[in-house]
Coordinates of C-alpha atoms in Angstrom, one line a residue:
M19 CA -15.1 20.2 -2.2
T20 CA -18.4 18.5 -1.7
Q21 CA -21.2 20.9 -0.6
T22 CA -21.4 21.4 3.2
L23 CA -24.3 19.6 4.9
E24 CA -27.2 21.8 6.1
P25 CA -28.7 20.9 9.4
P26 CA -31.9 18.9 9.0
A27 CA -35.0 21.0 9.6
T28 CA -36.7 18.4 11.7
T29 CA -37.3 17.3 15.3
D30 CA -36.6 13.7 14.2
R31 CA -34.9 11.9 17.0
S32 CA -33.9 8.8 14.9
P33 CA -30.3 7.7 15.0
Q34 CA -30.0 8.8 11.3
A35 CA -31.3 12.3 12.0
R36 CA -29.2 12.8 15.1
V37 CA -26.0 11.6 13.4
D38 CA -26.7 13.8 10.3
A39 CA -27.2 16.8 12.6
W40 CA -23.9 16.2 14.3
L41 CA -22.1 15.7 11.0
A42 CA -23.6 19.0 9.7
D43 CA -22.3 20.9 12.7
F44 CA -18.9 19.1 12.4
E45 CA -18.6 20.0 8.7
R46 CA -19.7 23.7 9.2
A47 CA -17.0 24.2 11.9
L48 CA -14.4 22.5 9.7
A49 CA -15.3 24.6 6.7
A50 CA -15.2 27.8 8.8
R51 CA -11.8 26.7 10.2
D52 CA -13.4 27.1 13.6
V53 CA -11.0 24.7 15.5
A54 CA -12.5 25.5 18.9
G55 CA -15.9 24.8 17.5
V56 CA -14.8 21.4 16.2
A57 CA -13.2 20.4 19.4
A58 CA -16.4 21.4 21.3
L59 CA -18.2 18.7 19.4
F60 CA -16.1 16.1 21.1
G61 CA -16.4 14.9 24.7
T62 CA -13.9 15.7 27.4
T63 CA -13.0 12.1 27.1
S64 CA -12.7 11.4 23.4
F65 CA -10.5 9.9 20.8
W66 CA -9.8 10.7 17.1
R67 CA -7.8 8.0 15.4
D68 CA -6.5 9.0 12.0
L69 CA -5.0 6.7 9.5
V70 CA -3.1 9.0 7.1
T71 CA -6.0 11.4 6.1
F72 CA -5.4 14.3 8.4
T73 CA -1.9 13.7 9.8
W74 CA 0.0 11.8 7.0
N75 CA 0.7 9.5 10.0
I76 CA -1.0 6.8 12.0
K77 CA -1.9 8.9 15.0
T78 CA -4.5 9.0 17.8
V79 CA -5.3 12.4 19.4
E80 CA -7.0 12.2 22.8
G81 CA -9.3 14.9 24.2
R82 CA -10.2 18.4 23.1
E83 CA -6.8 19.9 23.7
Q84 CA -5.0 17.4 21.4
I85 CA -7.7 17.6 18.8
T86 CA -7.3 21.4 18.8
D87 CA -3.6 21.1 18.3
M88 CA -3.9 18.7 15.5
L89 CA -6.5 20.7 13.6
G90 CA -4.6 23.9 14.2
A91 CA -1.6 22.4 12.4
R92 CA -3.4 20.5 9.7
L93 CA -6.9 21.8 8.9
D94 CA -6.0 24.3 6.1
D95 CA -4.0 21.8 4.2
V96 CA -6.4 18.9 4.6
D97 CA -9.5 20.9 3.6
P98 CA -12.0 18.2 4.6
G99 CA -15.7 18.0 3.6
G100 CA -18.5 15.9 2.3
F101 CA -19.0 14.0 5.5
H102 CA -22.0 11.6 5.2
T103 CA -23.2 8.3 6.5
T104 CA -22.9 5.3 4.3
E105 CA -25.2 3.0 6.2
T106 CA -28.1 3.6 8.6
P107 CA -26.6 4.4 12.0
D108 CA -27.5 2.2 15.0
E109 CA -27.9 2.8 18.7
A110 CA -27.0 0.6 21.6
D111 CA -26.2 1.1 25.3
G112 CA -26.5 4.9 24.8
V113 CA -24.0 5.0 22.0
L114 CA -24.8 6.1 18.4
S115 CA -22.6 4.4 15.9
A116 CA -22.2 5.4 12.2
W117 CA -20.2 4.5 9.2
I118 CA -19.1 7.6 7.3
A119 CA -17.3 8.7 4.2
F120 CA -15.7 12.1 3.3
E121 CA -13.1 13.8 1.1
T122 CA -10.0 15.9 1.6
A123 CA -8.0 18.0 -0.8
T124 CA -6.0 15.0 -1.9
A125 CA -7.9 11.9 -0.9
R126 CA -11.2 10.0 -0.4
G127 CA -11.7 8.5 3.0
S128 CA -14.0 6.4 5.1
G129 CA -14.4 6.0 8.8
H130 CA -16.5 5.4 11.9
L131 CA -18.1 7.6 14.5
R132 CA -19.5 7.0 18.0
L133 CA -21.6 9.6 19.7
R134 CA -22.8 9.9 23.3
E135 CA -25.0 12.3 25.1
N136 CA -23.5 14.7 27.6
A137 CA -25.1 15.8 30.9
D138 CA -27.0 18.5 28.9
G139 CA -28.4 16.0 26.5
D140 CA -26.2 17.1 23.6
L141 CA -24.4 14.6 21.4
E142 CA -20.6 14.6 21.6
A143 CA -18.1 12.4 19.7
W144 CA -16.6 9.7 21.8
T145 CA -14.6 8.0 19.1
L146 CA -13.8 9.1 15.5
L147 CA -11.9 7.0 13.0
T148 CA -10.8 8.6 9.7
T149 CA -8.9 6.5 7.1
M150 CA -7.5 7.3 3.7
Q151 CA -8.8 4.9 1.1
E152 CA -7.5 6.4 -2.2
L153 CA -5.7 9.4 -3.6
K154 CA -7.6 11.6 -6.0
G155 CA -6.2 11.3 -9.5
H156 CA -4.2 8.2 -8.5
E157 CA -6.9 5.7 -8.0
E158 CA -6.0 2.0 -8.3
P159 CA -7.0 0.3 -11.6
R160 CA -9.8 -1.7 -10.1
G161 CA -13.5 -2.2 -10.9
H162 CA -14.5 0.1 -13.8
R163 CA -10.9 1.3 -14.0
R164 CA -9.4 -2.2 -14.5
P165 CA -7.0 -2.5 -17.4
M166 CA -8.3 -3.8 -20.8
G167 CA -5.6 -6.5 -21.1
A168 CA -6.0 -7.1 -24.8
V169 CA -4.8 -4.4 -27.2
H170 CA -7.4 -4.0 -29.9
G171 CA -6.5 -2.7 -33.4
S172 CA -3.3 -3.1 -35.4
N173 CA 0.1 -2.2 -33.9
K174 CA 3.3 -3.8 -35.1
E175 CA 5.1 -2.7 -32.0
T176 CA 2.7 -4.2 -29.5
K177 CA 4.3 -6.5 -27.0
T178 CA 2.5 -9.3 -25.3
W179 CA 1.9 -9.4 -21.6
A180 CA 4.6 -12.0 -21.2
E181 CA 7.1 -9.9 -23.2
R182 CA 6.4 -6.8 -21.1
R183 CA 6.8 -8.8 -17.9
E184 CA 10.0 -10.3 -19.1
L185 CA 11.4 -6.8 -20.0
E186 CA 10.3 -5.4 -16.6
E187 CA 11.9 -8.2 -14.7
K188 CA 15.1 -7.7 -16.7
E189 CA 15.3 -4.0 -16.2
L190 CA 14.0 -3.4 -12.6
G191 CA 16.9 -3.1 -10.2
Y192 CA 19.3 -2.6 -13.1
A193 CA 18.4 -0.1 -15.8
V194 CA 15.4 1.0 -13.7
Q195 CA 15.7 1.6 -10.0
P196 CA 12.9 0.8 -7.6
Y197 CA 11.3 3.7 -5.7
V198 CA 10.8 1.3 -2.7
L199 CA 12.9 -1.6 -1.6
I200 CA 11.1 -4.0 0.7
V201 CA 13.5 -6.2 2.8
G202 CA 11.7 -9.4 3.8
G203 CA 9.4 -11.5 1.6
G204 CA 7.0 -13.1 4.1
Q205 CA 3.3 -12.2 4.2
G206 CA 4.0 -8.6 5.1
G207 CA 6.5 -7.9 2.3
I208 CA 4.3 -9.7 -0.2
A209 CA 1.1 -7.8 0.8
L210 CA 2.9 -4.4 0.6
G211 CA 4.5 -5.5 -2.7
A212 CA 1.0 -6.2 -4.1
R213 CA -0.4 -2.9 -2.9
L214 CA 2.5 -0.9 -4.5
R215 CA 2.2 -2.9 -7.7
Q216 CA -1.5 -2.0 -8.0
M217 CA -0.7 1.6 -7.1
G218 CA 1.9 1.9 -9.8
V219 CA 4.9 2.4 -7.5
P220 CA 8.1 0.6 -8.7
A221 CA 9.2 -1.7 -5.9
I222 CA 11.2 -4.8 -5.3
V223 CA 10.7 -7.4 -2.5
V224 CA 14.0 -9.2 -1.6
D225 CA 14.2 -12.4 0.4
R226 CA 16.9 -14.8 1.2
N227 CA 14.8 -17.9 0.7
D228 CA 14.5 -20.0 -2.5
R229 CA 10.8 -19.5 -3.0
P230 CA 8.1 -17.2 -1.7
G231 CA 6.4 -18.9 1.2
D232 CA 9.6 -20.7 2.4
Q233 CA 9.3 -18.7 5.6
W234 CA 6.4 -21.0 6.4
R235 CA 7.6 -24.2 4.7
G236 CA 10.8 -24.2 6.7
R237 CA 9.1 -24.3 10.1
Y238 CA 8.4 -27.4 12.1
K239 CA 6.1 -29.7 10.2
S240 CA 3.0 -29.6 12.5
L241 CA 2.7 -25.8 12.4
C242 CA -0.7 -24.4 11.4
L243 CA -2.2 -20.9 11.7
H244 CA -3.8 -20.3 15.0
D245 CA -6.0 -17.5 13.6
P246 CA -9.1 -18.5 11.6
V247 CA -9.2 -18.1 7.9
W248 CA -11.6 -15.1 8.0
Y249 CA -9.0 -13.1 9.9
D250 CA -6.2 -14.0 7.5
H251 CA -7.1 -12.9 3.9
L252 CA -4.5 -11.1 1.9
P253 CA -5.3 -7.9 -0.1
Y254 CA -7.3 -8.2 -3.3
L255 CA -7.4 -12.0 -3.3
P256 CA -9.2 -13.6 -0.4
F257 CA -8.9 -17.3 0.4
P258 CA -11.5 -19.4 -1.4
D259 CA -14.5 -20.5 0.7
N260 CA -13.3 -24.1 0.9
W261 CA -10.0 -23.0 2.6
P262 CA -9.5 -24.7 5.9
V263 CA -10.2 -22.7 9.1
F264 CA -6.7 -23.2 10.3
A265 CA -4.3 -23.5 7.3
P266 CA -1.3 -25.8 7.6
K267 CA 2.1 -24.0 7.1
D268 CA 2.9 -25.6 3.7
K269 CA -0.5 -24.7 2.3
I270 CA 0.1 -21.1 3.4
G271 CA 3.5 -21.3 1.8
D272 CA 2.0 -22.4 -1.5
W273 CA -0.7 -19.7 -1.4
L274 CA 2.0 -17.0 -0.8
E275 CA 4.0 -18.3 -3.8
M276 CA 0.9 -18.4 -6.0
Y277 CA -0.2 -15.0 -4.8
T278 CA 3.2 -13.4 -5.5
K279 CA 3.0 -14.7 -9.1
V280 CA -0.6 -13.9 -9.8
M281 CA -0.4 -10.4 -8.3
E282 CA 2.9 -9.8 -10.3
V283 CA 4.9 -8.8 -7.3
P284 CA 8.5 -8.1 -8.3
Y285 CA 10.2 -10.6 -5.9
W286 CA 13.9 -11.4 -5.8
T287 CA 14.5 -14.8 -4.2
R288 CA 17.9 -16.0 -2.8
T289 CA 18.7 -12.3 -2.2
T290 CA 20.3 -11.0 1.0
A291 CA 20.5 -7.3 1.8
E292 CA 24.0 -6.8 3.1
S293 CA 24.4 -3.1 3.7
A294 CA 22.4 0.2 3.5
T295 CA 23.3 3.8 3.7
F296 CA 21.2 6.9 3.5
D297 CA 22.3 10.1 1.7
E298 CA 20.8 13.1 3.6
E299 CA 21.2 15.4 0.6
T300 CA 19.7 13.2 -2.2
K301 CA 17.3 11.6 0.2
Q302 CA 18.2 8.2 -1.3
W303 CA 19.3 4.9 0.0
T304 CA 22.2 2.8 -1.4
V305 CA 21.6 -0.8 -0.6
V306 CA 24.0 -3.6 -1.6
V307 CA 22.4 -7.0 -2.0
D308 CA 23.7 -10.4 -2.9
R309 CA 21.3 -11.8 -5.5
D310 CA 22.2 -15.5 -5.8
G311 CA 25.9 -14.7 -5.8
E312 CA 25.7 -11.5 -7.8
K313 CA 26.4 -8.2 -6.0
V314 CA 23.8 -5.7 -7.0
T315 CA 23.6 -2.0 -5.8
L316 CA 20.1 -0.6 -5.5
T317 CA 19.3 3.1 -5.0
P318 CA 15.7 3.3 -3.7
K319 CA 14.2 6.4 -2.2
H320 CA 12.5 4.4 0.5
L321 CA 13.5 1.4 2.5
V322 CA 10.9 -0.8 4.2
M323 CA 11.9 -3.4 6.8
A324 CA 9.2 -6.1 6.4
T325 CA 10.9 -8.7 8.6
G326 CA 7.8 -9.6 10.6
M327 CA 6.8 -7.9 13.9
S328 CA 9.8 -9.4 15.6
G329 CA 13.5 -8.7 15.5
K330 CA 16.4 -11.1 15.8
A331 CA 16.0 -14.3 17.9
N332 CA 16.6 -13.8 21.6
I333 CA 19.2 -16.5 22.4
P334 CA 20.1 -16.7 26.1
N335 CA 23.6 -16.8 27.3
F336 CA 23.5 -19.4 30.1
P337 CA 26.7 -20.6 31.7
G338 CA 27.7 -23.9 30.4
M339 CA 26.1 -23.6 27.0
D340 CA 29.6 -24.1 25.5
V341 CA 30.1 -27.4 27.3
F342 CA 26.7 -29.0 26.7
R343 CA 27.4 -32.0 24.5
G344 CA 23.8 -32.3 23.1
E345 CA 22.2 -30.2 20.4
Q346 CA 20.7 -26.8 21.2
H347 CA 19.0 -24.2 19.0
H348 CA 16.5 -21.4 19.0
S349 CA 12.8 -22.2 18.2
S350 CA 13.1 -20.3 15.0
Q351 CA 15.7 -22.9 13.8
H352 CA 13.8 -25.9 15.0
P353 CA 13.6 -28.4 12.1
G354 CA 10.7 -30.5 13.5
P355 CA 10.5 -33.6 15.7
D356 CA 11.6 -36.4 13.4
A357 CA 15.2 -36.5 14.5
Y358 CA 14.4 -36.7 18.2
V359 CA 12.4 -39.8 18.5
G360 CA 13.2 -41.4 21.9
K361 CA 15.4 -38.4 22.9
K362 CA 15.1 -36.3 26.0
V363 CA 14.3 -32.7 25.1
V364 CA 14.0 -29.6 27.3
V365 CA 12.1 -26.7 25.8
V366 CA 12.9 -23.4 27.5
G367 CA 9.8 -21.3 27.3
S368 CA 6.0 -21.6 27.6
N369 CA 4.4 -19.5 24.9
N370 CA 3.1 -20.3 21.4
S371 CA 6.3 -21.8 19.8
A372 CA 7.2 -23.7 23.0
H373 CA 3.8 -25.4 23.1
D374 CA 3.7 -26.2 19.4
I375 CA 7.2 -27.7 19.5
C376 CA 6.5 -29.7 22.7
K377 CA 3.3 -31.1 21.2
A378 CA 5.0 -32.2 18.0
L379 CA 7.9 -33.7 19.9
Y380 CA 5.6 -35.7 22.2
E381 CA 3.5 -37.0 19.4
T382 CA 6.6 -38.2 17.5
G383 CA 7.9 -40.1 20.6
A384 CA 10.3 -37.8 22.3
D385 CA 10.5 -37.4 26.1
V386 CA 9.8 -33.7 26.3
T387 CA 9.9 -31.3 29.3
M388 CA 8.6 -27.7 29.1
L389 CA 10.5 -25.3 31.3
Q390 CA 8.2 -22.5 32.3
R391 CA 10.0 -19.4 33.6
S392 CA 7.1 -17.0 33.8
S393 CA 3.3 -17.1 33.6
T394 CA 1.6 -17.5 30.2
H395 CA -1.9 -16.5 29.0
I396 CA -3.7 -19.5 27.5
V397 CA -6.9 -19.3 25.4
K398 CA -8.5 -22.2 23.7
S399 CA -8.7 -21.8 19.9
D400 CA -12.4 -22.6 19.7
S401 CA -13.2 -20.1 22.4
L402 CA -11.1 -17.4 20.8
C403 CA -12.9 -17.9 17.5
E404 CA -16.4 -18.1 19.0
I405 CA -16.3 -15.4 21.6
A406 CA -13.4 -13.0 20.7
L407 CA -13.5 -13.1 16.9
G408 CA -16.9 -14.4 16.0
D409 CA -18.7 -11.1 15.6
L410 CA -16.1 -9.9 13.0
Y411 CA -14.2 -12.8 11.6
S412 CA -16.3 -15.9 11.2
E413 CA -18.7 -17.5 8.8
R414 CA -21.7 -16.1 10.7
A415 CA -20.1 -12.6 10.4
V416 CA -19.8 -13.1 6.6
Q417 CA -23.4 -14.3 6.4
S418 CA -24.6 -11.2 8.3
G419 CA -22.9 -9.0 5.8
T420 CA -19.6 -8.2 7.6
T421 CA -17.0 -7.9 4.9
T422 CA -13.3 -8.2 5.7
Q423 CA -12.9 -4.4 5.2
K424 CA -15.8 -3.6 7.5
A425 CA -14.4 -6.0 10.1
D426 CA -10.9 -4.4 9.8
L427 CA -12.3 -0.9 10.2
T428 CA -14.5 -1.9 13.1
F429 CA -11.5 -3.3 14.9
A430 CA -9.5 -0.1 14.0
S431 CA -12.2 2.1 15.3
L432 CA -11.5 1.3 18.9
P433 CA -8.7 3.5 20.2
Y434 CA -5.9 1.6 21.9
R435 CA -6.4 3.6 25.1
I436 CA -9.8 2.1 25.7
M437 CA -9.5 -1.2 23.8
H438 CA -8.7 -3.2 27.0
E439 CA -12.1 -2.1 28.4
F440 CA -13.8 -3.9 25.6
Q441 CA -11.5 -6.9 25.9
I442 CA -11.8 -7.6 29.6
P443 CA -15.5 -8.8 29.5
V444 CA -14.6 -11.0 26.5
Y445 CA -11.9 -12.8 28.5
Q446 CA -14.1 -13.0 31.6
Q447 CA -16.6 -14.9 29.5
I448 CA -13.9 -17.2 28.2
A449 CA -12.6 -17.8 31.7
E450 CA -16.1 -18.8 32.9
K451 CA -16.7 -21.0 29.8
D452 CA -13.4 -22.9 30.1
K453 CA -13.1 -22.9 33.9
D454 CA -12.5 -26.7 34.1
F455 CA -9.8 -26.4 31.5
Y456 CA -8.0 -23.7 33.4
D457 CA -8.4 -25.6 36.7
R458 CA -6.7 -28.7 35.1
L459 CA -3.8 -26.6 34.0
A460 CA -3.4 -25.0 37.4
A461 CA -3.5 -28.5 39.0
A462 CA -0.6 -29.5 36.8
G463 CA 1.4 -26.5 38.1
F464 CA 1.1 -24.3 35.0
Q465 CA 1.4 -20.6 35.8
Q466 CA -1.4 -18.7 34.1
D467 CA -2.5 -15.1 33.6
F468 CA -4.9 -13.0 31.5
G469 CA -2.6 -10.0 31.2
D470 CA -1.7 -7.3 33.7
D471 CA -5.3 -6.0 33.6
S472 CA -7.1 -9.2 32.6
S473 CA -7.6 -8.0 29.1
G474 CA -6.3 -11.2 27.4
L475 CA -4.7 -12.2 24.2
F476 CA -5.1 -9.2 21.8
M477 CA -3.8 -6.7 24.3
K478 CA -0.8 -8.9 25.2
Y479 CA -0.1 -9.2 21.5
L480 CA -0.4 -5.4 20.8
R481 CA 1.6 -4.4 23.9
R482 CA 4.4 -6.9 23.8
G483 CA 3.9 -9.5 21.1
S484 CA 4.5 -12.4 23.5
G485 CA 3.3 -14.1 26.6
Y486 CA 0.5 -16.2 25.3
Y487 CA -0.5 -19.5 23.6
I488 CA -3.6 -20.2 21.5
D489 CA -4.3 -23.7 22.5
V490 CA -4.8 -26.2 19.7
G491 CA -4.1 -29.3 21.8
A492 CA -0.8 -28.9 23.7
S493 CA -2.4 -27.6 26.9
E494 CA -4.3 -30.8 27.4
L495 CA -0.9 -32.7 27.1
V496 CA 0.5 -30.4 29.8
A497 CA -2.5 -30.9 32.0
D498 CA -2.4 -34.7 31.8
G499 CA 1.4 -34.8 32.2
S500 CA 2.2 -36.1 28.7
I501 CA 4.3 -33.0 28.3
K502 CA 6.3 -32.7 31.5
L503 CA 6.2 -29.3 33.2
V504 CA 8.8 -27.8 35.4
N505 CA 8.8 -24.2 36.8
G506 CA 12.0 -22.4 37.5
Q507 CA 15.0 -20.5 36.2
V508 CA 18.0 -21.8 34.4
D509 CA 21.2 -21.6 36.4
H510 CA 23.6 -23.3 34.0
L511 CA 24.1 -26.3 31.7
T512 CA 26.3 -29.2 32.2
E513 CA 27.5 -31.6 29.5
T514 CA 24.2 -33.6 29.7
A515 CA 21.7 -31.5 31.6
V516 CA 19.9 -28.2 32.2
V517 CA 20.4 -27.2 35.9
L518 CA 17.9 -24.9 37.5
A519 CA 18.4 -22.4 40.3
D520 CA 17.0 -24.8 42.8
D521 CA 19.5 -27.5 41.7
T522 CA 17.0 -29.5 39.8
E523 CA 18.7 -31.3 36.9
L524 CA 16.9 -31.9 33.6
E525 CA 18.7 -34.4 31.4
A526 CA 18.7 -33.5 27.8
D527 CA 19.8 -34.6 24.4
L528 CA 18.3 -31.4 22.9
V529 CA 17.6 -28.0 24.4
V530 CA 15.2 -25.7 22.4
Y531 CA 15.3 -22.1 23.4
A532 CA 11.7 -20.8 22.8
T533 CA 12.8 -17.5 24.2
G534 CA 11.3 -15.0 21.8
Y535 CA 12.7 -12.2 19.7
G536 CA 14.0 -8.7 20.1
S537 CA 12.8 -5.4 18.5
M538 CA 12.8 -5.0 14.8
N539 CA 15.3 -2.2 14.9
G540 CA 17.8 -4.9 15.6
W541 CA 17.7 -5.6 11.9
V542 CA 18.4 -2.0 11.2
A543 CA 21.5 -2.2 13.3
D544 CA 22.7 -5.1 11.2
L545 CA 21.8 -3.6 7.8
V546 CA 22.5 0.1 8.4
D547 CA 24.2 0.8 11.7
Q548 CA 23.6 1.0 15.4
E549 CA 23.2 4.8 15.3
T550 CA 20.3 4.5 12.9
A551 CA 18.7 1.8 15.0
D552 CA 18.9 4.0 18.0
K553 CA 17.6 7.0 16.1
V554 CA 14.5 5.0 15.2
G555 CA 14.2 3.3 18.6
K556 CA 12.1 0.4 19.8
V557 CA 9.6 -1.1 17.4
W558 CA 6.2 -2.5 18.6
G559 CA 4.2 -1.8 21.7
L560 CA 1.9 0.9 22.9
G561 CA 3.6 2.4 25.9
S562 CA 1.0 0.9 28.2
D563 CA 3.4 0.6 31.1
T564 CA 2.5 -3.0 31.5
T565 CA 4.9 -6.0 31.5
K566 CA 7.4 -5.7 28.6
D567 CA 5.6 -2.5 27.3
P568 CA 7.3 0.4 29.1
G569 CA 5.7 3.9 29.1
P570 CA 5.1 6.6 28.3
W571 CA 1.9 6.1 26.4
E572 CA 2.4 6.2 22.6
G573 CA -1.2 5.8 21.5
E574 CA -0.2 3.7 18.4
Q575 CA 2.2 0.8 17.7
R576 CA 5.7 2.2 17.9
N577 CA 7.2 2.8 14.5
M578 CA 4.8 0.5 12.6
W579 CA 3.4 1.4 9.2
K580 CA 4.2 5.1 9.6
P581 CA 7.1 7.6 9.3
T582 CA 10.0 7.1 11.7
Q583 CA 12.7 9.4 13.0
Q584 CA 14.9 8.1 10.2
E585 CA 13.6 9.7 7.1
N586 CA 12.5 7.3 4.4
L587 CA 12.8 4.2 6.6
W588 CA 9.6 2.3 7.4
F589 CA 8.6 -0.9 9.2
H590 CA 5.8 -3.2 8.0
G591 CA 4.6 -6.5 9.4
G592 CA 2.5 -8.2 12.0
N593 CA 0.1 -11.0 11.6
L594 CA -1.8 -11.7 8.4
H595 CA -4.6 -9.3 9.4
Q596 CA -2.2 -6.5 10.1
S597 CA -0.2 -7.1 7.0
R598 CA -3.4 -6.9 5.0
H599 CA -5.0 -3.9 6.7
Y600 CA -2.0 -1.6 7.2
S601 CA -0.4 -2.3 3.9
L602 CA -3.0 0.0 2.4
Y603 CA -2.0 2.9 4.6
L604 CA 1.7 2.4 4.2
G605 CA 1.2 2.0 0.5
L606 CA -0.8 5.3 0.2
Q607 CA 1.9 7.1 2.2
L608 CA 4.6 5.8 -0.3
K609 CA 2.4 6.5 -3.3
A610 CA 1.8 10.1 -2.3
R611 CA 5.5 10.7 -2.0
Y612 CA 6.1 8.9 -5.3
E613 CA 3.7 11.3 -7.0
G614 CA 5.2 14.4 -5.4
I615 CA 2.2 15.1 -3.2
D616 CA 3.1 17.2 -0.1
T617 CA 2.9 15.0 3.0
P618 CA 3.6 17.1 6.1
V619 CA 3.6 14.6 9.0
Y620 CA 1.8 15.6 12.2
G621 CA 2.9 14.0 15.5
L622 CA 6.1 12.2 14.4
Q623 CA 6.7 9.7 17.2
E624 CA 9.4 10.5 19.7
V625 CA 11.9 7.9 20.8
H626 CA 11.7 6.8 24.4
H627 CA 13.3 3.3 24.2
L628 CA 16.2 2.1 22.1
S629 CA 15.3 -1.6 21.9

């Protein structure tokens, strides 16, 4: 282990000296296995967020009691040391902030530390982030470890790169079984597939579409990313600096296809996973897939559901849906506006998909009505980029030296318990900046909110994954009446109309149900069985006890990127940022198991909700 830091023999009160002194005390207590001494270095209100290094989990422990329990269970095995700063610490508003690096018995890690003075003037940790970056002895072949490519010298048996790839593609899944099977080949599955490829873990990504990227190509034609390019890079291969700020769906689809090929991700197209069973004795899955008409049985050790952050489409069961003579479909199946020129369309819902679909329908010449059933948080895209994301994910952030990894770790360093406190002033600023915009929406009758505690978009996304729209133009069409707006609840459908509870009739040739999605464990019920889905429980949410995120408090996203109650079953997904960032930690957990490294999990999540 790296030599323990000695306390600096100085009265220097600079941020660097004070952080160094705290780290030296921290490391001495860790080395002495003085758990109480370590805990005493944290404030009574404090948070230690660990991404794999100490817990082989994604886990936040809060306060001295929880920190004591975690270290009591894990400190001997982890054997941490070598804590040091990697940049000069800074100080603002009474908080010392420092980027750190360290080692454990099995890994190298990085993290972030925030210190505050207590009433006695002593520094105490407020937040600590520890993240695993690589496993010792199993480093990725990058930088000076990159492969040679060419084989120098004479060897009659040497195969070319193309020949080796052809042989691998022929054998993997047949003569050679994957260690990991990833179900779902969108950005999440592709990002994880690329990580595992670089880590040397045999894995296959399976997807029912014809080509990688079809998940995007198949959506309505006007769809663009609502997040800016700096937020959306994939692992290893960032978008070029001429990439549009908001990429159109087909451009994203082509990038994912190119990325899959360049990163050599083993990817089976036109493949549907039909059934999966887990053998408790062999700790192995048996998964039957239909690969373009061929039944193939795979026996991976680990199964990853990478079907997005959402489960199956929530399709309502309104009385009269069976007698309605027009067309009706869920937003996930919406083909785009072209077939509905001059038609009357009712879109049930008022979140992202509803707004996008309404906007495209209106611009193509449909008579479109948005049916709002509950309030929605709206934030203008330019305000989101400037105020909420600009310090971390923007061109000015890049110019100031904020790399994607640093931005990701900065965001990760804020524990979910207190994240809303940082978000509330951001959205107060947005509300003031865009007051006229919000007033126009209110005058049109649009029901708005900023979340249960006014913390805005990100907290809504993390808590429930719904209830918001990033405005790229549709809100102005609602405000000026171009997109008709009606508030109410559906009572029933007739042959030609949607009838509301107050007897309002909305004539329709098409009804689009932009009514969201269920929990990801719904896919497990279909693929494995309901018992396993219930064993895992609800996926996504923090347990914040806010709307659609029931308590108790979880501290992390339920079941995402970490061990679940079903052994060897994992969930991966989220937006492009999360798919990129958390694919590293899920990849390292799988790599450790592949290499036979002991991975005792601390704080395995309990199940409080089934779906």
